[in-house]
Short mmCIF file of C-alpha atoms in Angstrom, two decimals:
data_model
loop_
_atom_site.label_atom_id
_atom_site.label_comp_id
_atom_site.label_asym_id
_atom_site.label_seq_id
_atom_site.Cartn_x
_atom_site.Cartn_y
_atom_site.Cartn_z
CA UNK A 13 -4.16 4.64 -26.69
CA UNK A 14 -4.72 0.79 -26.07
CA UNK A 15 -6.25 -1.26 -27.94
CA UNK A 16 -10.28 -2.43 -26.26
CA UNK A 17 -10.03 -6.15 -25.50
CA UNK A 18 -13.17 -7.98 -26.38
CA UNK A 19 -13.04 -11.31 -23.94
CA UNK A 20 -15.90 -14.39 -23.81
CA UNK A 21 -16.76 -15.67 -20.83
CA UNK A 22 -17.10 -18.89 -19.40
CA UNK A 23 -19.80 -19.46 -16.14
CA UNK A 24 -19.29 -23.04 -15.26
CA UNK A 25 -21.29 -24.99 -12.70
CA UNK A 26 -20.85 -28.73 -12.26
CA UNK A 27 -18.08 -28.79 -14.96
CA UNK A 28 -20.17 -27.36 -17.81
CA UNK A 29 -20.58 -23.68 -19.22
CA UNK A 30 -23.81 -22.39 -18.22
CA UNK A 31 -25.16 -19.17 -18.84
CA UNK A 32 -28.48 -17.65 -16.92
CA UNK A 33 -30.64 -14.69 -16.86
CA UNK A 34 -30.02 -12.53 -13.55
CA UNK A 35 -27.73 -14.97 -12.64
CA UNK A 36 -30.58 -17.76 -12.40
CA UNK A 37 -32.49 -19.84 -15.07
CA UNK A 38 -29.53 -21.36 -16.42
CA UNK A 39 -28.99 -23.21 -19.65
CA UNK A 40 -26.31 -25.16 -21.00
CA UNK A 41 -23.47 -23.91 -23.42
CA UNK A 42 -20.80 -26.25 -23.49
CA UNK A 43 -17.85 -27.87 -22.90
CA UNK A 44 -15.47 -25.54 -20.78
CA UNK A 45 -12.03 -27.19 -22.69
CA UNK A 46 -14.03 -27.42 -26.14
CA UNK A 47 -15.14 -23.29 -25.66
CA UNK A 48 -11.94 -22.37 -24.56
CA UNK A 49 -10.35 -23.43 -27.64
CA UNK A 50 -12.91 -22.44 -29.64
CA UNK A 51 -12.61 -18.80 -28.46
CA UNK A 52 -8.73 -19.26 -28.35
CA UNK A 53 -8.39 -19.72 -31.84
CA UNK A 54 -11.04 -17.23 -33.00
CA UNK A 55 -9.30 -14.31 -31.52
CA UNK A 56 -10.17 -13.27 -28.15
CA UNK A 57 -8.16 -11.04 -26.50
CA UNK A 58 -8.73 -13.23 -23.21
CA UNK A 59 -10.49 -15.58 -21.48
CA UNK A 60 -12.71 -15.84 -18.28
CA UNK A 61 -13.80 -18.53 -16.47
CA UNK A 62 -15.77 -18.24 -13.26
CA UNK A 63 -16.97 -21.26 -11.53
CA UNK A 64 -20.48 -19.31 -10.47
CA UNK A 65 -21.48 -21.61 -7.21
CA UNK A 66 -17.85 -22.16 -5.49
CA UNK A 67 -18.19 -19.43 -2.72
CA UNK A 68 -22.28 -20.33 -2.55
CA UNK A 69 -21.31 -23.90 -1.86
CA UNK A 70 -18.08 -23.31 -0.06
CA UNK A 71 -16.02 -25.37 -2.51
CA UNK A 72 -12.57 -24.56 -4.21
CA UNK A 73 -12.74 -24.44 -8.17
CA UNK A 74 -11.65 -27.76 -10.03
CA UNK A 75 -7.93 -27.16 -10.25
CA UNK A 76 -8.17 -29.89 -12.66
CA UNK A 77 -10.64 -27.92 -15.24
CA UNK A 78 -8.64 -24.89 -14.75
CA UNK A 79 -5.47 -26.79 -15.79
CA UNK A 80 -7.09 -28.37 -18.82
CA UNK A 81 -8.34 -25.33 -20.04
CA UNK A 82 -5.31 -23.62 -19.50
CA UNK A 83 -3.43 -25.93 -21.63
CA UNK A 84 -5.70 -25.77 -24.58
CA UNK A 85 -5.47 -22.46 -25.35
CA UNK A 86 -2.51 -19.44 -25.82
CA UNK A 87 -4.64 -16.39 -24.61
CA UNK A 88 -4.16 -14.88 -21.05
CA UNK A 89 -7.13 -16.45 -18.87
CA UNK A 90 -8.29 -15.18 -15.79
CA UNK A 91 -10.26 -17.60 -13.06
CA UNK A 92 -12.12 -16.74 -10.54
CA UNK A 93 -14.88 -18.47 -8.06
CA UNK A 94 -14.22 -20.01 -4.50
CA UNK A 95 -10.88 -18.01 -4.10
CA UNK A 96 -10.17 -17.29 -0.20
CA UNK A 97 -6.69 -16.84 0.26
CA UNK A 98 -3.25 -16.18 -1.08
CA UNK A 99 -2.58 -20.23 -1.17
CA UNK A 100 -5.98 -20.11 -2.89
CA UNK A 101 -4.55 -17.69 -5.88
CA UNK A 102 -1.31 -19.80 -6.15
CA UNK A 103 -2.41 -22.34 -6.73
CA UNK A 104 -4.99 -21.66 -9.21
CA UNK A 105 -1.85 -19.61 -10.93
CA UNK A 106 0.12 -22.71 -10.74
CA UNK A 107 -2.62 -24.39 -12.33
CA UNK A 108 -2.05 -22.00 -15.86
CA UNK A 109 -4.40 -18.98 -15.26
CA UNK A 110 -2.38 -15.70 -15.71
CA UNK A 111 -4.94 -13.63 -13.30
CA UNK A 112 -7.67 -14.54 -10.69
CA UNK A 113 -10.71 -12.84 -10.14
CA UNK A 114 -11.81 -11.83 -6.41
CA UNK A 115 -15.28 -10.84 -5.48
CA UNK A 116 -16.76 -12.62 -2.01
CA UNK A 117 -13.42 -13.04 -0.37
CA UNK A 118 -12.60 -9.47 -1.56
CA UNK A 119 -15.48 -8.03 -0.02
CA UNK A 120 -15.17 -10.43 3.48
CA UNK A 121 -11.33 -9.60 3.48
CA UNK A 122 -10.74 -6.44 1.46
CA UNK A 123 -6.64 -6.66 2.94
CA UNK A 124 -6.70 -10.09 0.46
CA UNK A 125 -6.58 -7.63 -2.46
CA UNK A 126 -3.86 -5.74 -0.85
CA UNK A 127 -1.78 -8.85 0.11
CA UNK A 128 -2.65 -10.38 -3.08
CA UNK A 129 -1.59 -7.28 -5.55
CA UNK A 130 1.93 -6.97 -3.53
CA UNK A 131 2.28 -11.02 -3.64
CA UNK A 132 1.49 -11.68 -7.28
CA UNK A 133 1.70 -8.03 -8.92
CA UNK A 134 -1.85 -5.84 -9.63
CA UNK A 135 -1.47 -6.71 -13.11
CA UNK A 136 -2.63 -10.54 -11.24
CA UNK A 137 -5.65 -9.03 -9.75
CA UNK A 138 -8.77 -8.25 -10.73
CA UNK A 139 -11.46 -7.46 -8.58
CA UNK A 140 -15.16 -8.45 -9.35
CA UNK A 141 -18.01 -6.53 -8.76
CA UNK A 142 -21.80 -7.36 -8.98
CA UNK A 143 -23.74 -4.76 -9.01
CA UNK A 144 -27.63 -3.93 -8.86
CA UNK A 145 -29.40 -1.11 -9.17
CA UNK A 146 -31.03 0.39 -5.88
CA UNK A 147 -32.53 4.09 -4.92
CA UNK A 148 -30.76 5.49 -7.53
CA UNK A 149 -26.80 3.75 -6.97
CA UNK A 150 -26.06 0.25 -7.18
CA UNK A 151 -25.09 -2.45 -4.18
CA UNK A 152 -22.74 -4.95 -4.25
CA UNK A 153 -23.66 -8.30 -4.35
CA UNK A 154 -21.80 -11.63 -3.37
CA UNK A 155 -21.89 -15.30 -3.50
CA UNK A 156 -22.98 -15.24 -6.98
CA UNK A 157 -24.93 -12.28 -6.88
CA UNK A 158 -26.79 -14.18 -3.68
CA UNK A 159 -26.56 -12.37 -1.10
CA UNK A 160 -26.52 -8.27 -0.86
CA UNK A 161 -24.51 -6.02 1.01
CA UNK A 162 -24.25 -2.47 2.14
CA UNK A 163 -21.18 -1.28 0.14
CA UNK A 164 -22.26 1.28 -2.67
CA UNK A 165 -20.35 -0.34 -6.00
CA UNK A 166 -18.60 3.04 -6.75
CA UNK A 167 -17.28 3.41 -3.54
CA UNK A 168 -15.87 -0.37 -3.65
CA UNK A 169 -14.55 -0.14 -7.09
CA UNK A 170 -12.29 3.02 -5.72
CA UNK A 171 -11.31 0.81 -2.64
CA UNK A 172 -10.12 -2.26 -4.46
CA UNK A 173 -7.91 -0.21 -7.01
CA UNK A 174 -6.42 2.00 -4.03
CA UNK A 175 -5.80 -1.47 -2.53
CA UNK A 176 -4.00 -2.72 -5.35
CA UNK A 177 -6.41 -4.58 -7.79
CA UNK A 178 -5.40 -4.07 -11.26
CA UNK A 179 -9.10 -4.24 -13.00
CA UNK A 180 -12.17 -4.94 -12.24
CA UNK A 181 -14.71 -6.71 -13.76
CA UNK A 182 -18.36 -5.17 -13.41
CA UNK A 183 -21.38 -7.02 -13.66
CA UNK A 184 -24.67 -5.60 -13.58
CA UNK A 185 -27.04 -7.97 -12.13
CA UNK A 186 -29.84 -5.76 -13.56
CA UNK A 187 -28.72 -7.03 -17.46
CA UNK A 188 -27.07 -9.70 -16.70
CA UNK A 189 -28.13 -12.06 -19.33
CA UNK A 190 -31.13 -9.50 -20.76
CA UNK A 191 -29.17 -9.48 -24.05
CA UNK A 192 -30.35 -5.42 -24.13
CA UNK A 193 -27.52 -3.85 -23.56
CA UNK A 194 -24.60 -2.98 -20.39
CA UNK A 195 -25.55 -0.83 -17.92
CA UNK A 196 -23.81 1.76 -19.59
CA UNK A 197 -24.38 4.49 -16.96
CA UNK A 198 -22.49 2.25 -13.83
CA UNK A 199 -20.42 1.20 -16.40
CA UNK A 200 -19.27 5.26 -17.27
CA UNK A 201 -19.46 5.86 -13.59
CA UNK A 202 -16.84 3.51 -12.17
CA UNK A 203 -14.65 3.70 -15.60
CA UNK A 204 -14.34 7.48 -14.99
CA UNK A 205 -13.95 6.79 -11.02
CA UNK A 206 -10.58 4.58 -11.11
CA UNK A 207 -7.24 4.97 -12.92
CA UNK A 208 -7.51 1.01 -13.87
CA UNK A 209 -9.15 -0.46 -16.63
CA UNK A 210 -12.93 -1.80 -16.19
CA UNK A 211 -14.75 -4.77 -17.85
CA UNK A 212 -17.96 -3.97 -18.81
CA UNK A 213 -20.23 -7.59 -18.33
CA UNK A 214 -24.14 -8.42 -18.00
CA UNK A 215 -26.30 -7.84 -21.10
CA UNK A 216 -24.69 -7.99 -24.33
CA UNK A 217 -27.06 -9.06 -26.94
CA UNK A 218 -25.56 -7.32 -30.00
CA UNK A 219 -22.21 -6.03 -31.28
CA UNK A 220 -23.76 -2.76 -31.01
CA UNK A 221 -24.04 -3.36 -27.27
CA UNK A 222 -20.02 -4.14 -27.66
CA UNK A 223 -19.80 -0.75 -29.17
CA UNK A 224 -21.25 1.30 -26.43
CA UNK A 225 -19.84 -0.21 -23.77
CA UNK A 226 -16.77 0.85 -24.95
CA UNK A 227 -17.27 4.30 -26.49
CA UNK A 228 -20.38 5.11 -23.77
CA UNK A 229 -19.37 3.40 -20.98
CA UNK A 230 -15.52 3.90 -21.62
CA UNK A 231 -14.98 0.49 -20.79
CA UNK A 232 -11.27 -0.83 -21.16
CA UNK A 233 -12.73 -4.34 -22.52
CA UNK A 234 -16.47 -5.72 -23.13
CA UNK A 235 -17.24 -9.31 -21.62
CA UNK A 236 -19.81 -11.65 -23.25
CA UNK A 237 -21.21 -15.11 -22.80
CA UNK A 238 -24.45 -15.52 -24.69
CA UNK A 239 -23.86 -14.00 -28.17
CA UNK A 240 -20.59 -15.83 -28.34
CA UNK A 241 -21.49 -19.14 -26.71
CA UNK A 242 -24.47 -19.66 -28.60
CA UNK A 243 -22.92 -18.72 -32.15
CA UNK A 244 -24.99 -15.43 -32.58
CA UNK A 245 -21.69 -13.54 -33.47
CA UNK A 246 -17.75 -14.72 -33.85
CA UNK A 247 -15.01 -12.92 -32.39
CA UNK A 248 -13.83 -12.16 -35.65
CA UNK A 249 -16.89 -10.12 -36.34
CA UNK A 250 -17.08 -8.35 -33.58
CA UNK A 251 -13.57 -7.18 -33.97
CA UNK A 252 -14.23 -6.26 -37.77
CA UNK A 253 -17.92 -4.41 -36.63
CA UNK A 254 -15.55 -2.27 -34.51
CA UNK A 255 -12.93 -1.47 -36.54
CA UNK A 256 -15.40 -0.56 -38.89
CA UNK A 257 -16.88 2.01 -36.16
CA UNK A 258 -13.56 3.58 -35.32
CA UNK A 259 -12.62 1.09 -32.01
CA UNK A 260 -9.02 0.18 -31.86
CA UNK A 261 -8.80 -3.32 -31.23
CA UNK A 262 -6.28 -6.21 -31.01
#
């Protein structure tokens, strides 16, 4: 059995960590380098950092950022946000981050997954997915949760692994930021659709909600932003709160 990976998250717009509410209203949380090595030292199992308004504004991530980050901390760190090619990936790998995250390109170009997984290994790869809830499934949203399309999310979460992704991160837009909880039905549902391991991301408020997104929604690994980034709960205790429930962690 492995061990559930509890991972902070870093939203960064304009070179600062942000985090919102549905993806809008946001507030400021930081100093990505400063977090980063906060979180490193604390315990995280791993580190996100999405840079939420590159593929809205058509810009490439600051490689720069990513570089600095990567060099203050000694936890794998995944980086996602403007990525639109293989050249993209490389060079944000070259830059220190040990996977990228693809969610708008994936969706425009699902063969990047593909090309990507057999280029840099599906262990590289992980596949984002915003989802919101509509007529009773959920849609997949890109560009920062701007702009909706037609794929159902359970459908595209079976794609992307067949294609070669090697996790994938789920957001539901619906909690995102709600601090009541994951979606832990999506969450179950795409878990028990795919082979790889899912992130469960959008609404923790509480270590409890850590809990049941991985014994509910059988999430491989919980993602959270606001009860880490605003000192509501340490990595440390969140690891100890689910030991103490019976969780194998890290």
């Amino acid at each position: 059995m492995l061990a559930k990976r509890i991972i902070p998250c870093l939203d960064v717009k304009d070179g600062r960590v942000v985090k919102g509410i549905h993806f809008v209203n946001l507030r400021d949380a930081g100093d990505p380098v400063e977090c980063g090595l906060r979180y490193s030292e604390e315990g995280a199992d791993e580190l996100v950092f999405l840079d939420i308004t590159a593929s809205s504004d058509r810009r490439n991530i600051v490689a720069e950022m990513v570089r600095r980050v990567a060099d203050s901390i000694n936890i794998p760190f995944t980086v996602g946000g403007g990525l639109r090619s293989v050249d993209d990936i490389q060079e944000i790998l070259r830059c220190g981050a040990d996977k990228v995250s693809l969610n708008t390109s994936a969706v425009d170009d699902p063969s990047l997954v593909q090309k990507a997984a057999e280029r840099f290994g599906s262990q590289c790869i992980v596949v984002a997915i915003d989802a919101r809830r509509e007529n009773g499934g959920a849609k997949v949203y890109t560009h920062g949760g701007r702009t909706r399309t037609d794929r159902d999310a359970i459908v595209w979460a079976k794609t992307v692994a067949d294609l070669g992704a090697g996790e994938i991160l789920l957001t539901s837009m619906d909690a995102d930021g709600t601090k009541k909880g994951y979606d832990l039905e999506l969450t179950r549902r795409i878990s028990d659709a795919v082979q790889i391991p899912v992130i469960a991301s959008g609404g923790a408020g509480s270590l409890e909600h850590l809990y049941e997104g991985l014994s509910a929604g059988a999430a491989s690994a919980v993602l959270a932003a606001s009860i880490f980034h605003f000192r509501e709960a340490t990595i440390g205790q969140a690891k100890s709160y689910l030991r103490e429930r019976g969780v194998l962690v890290r």
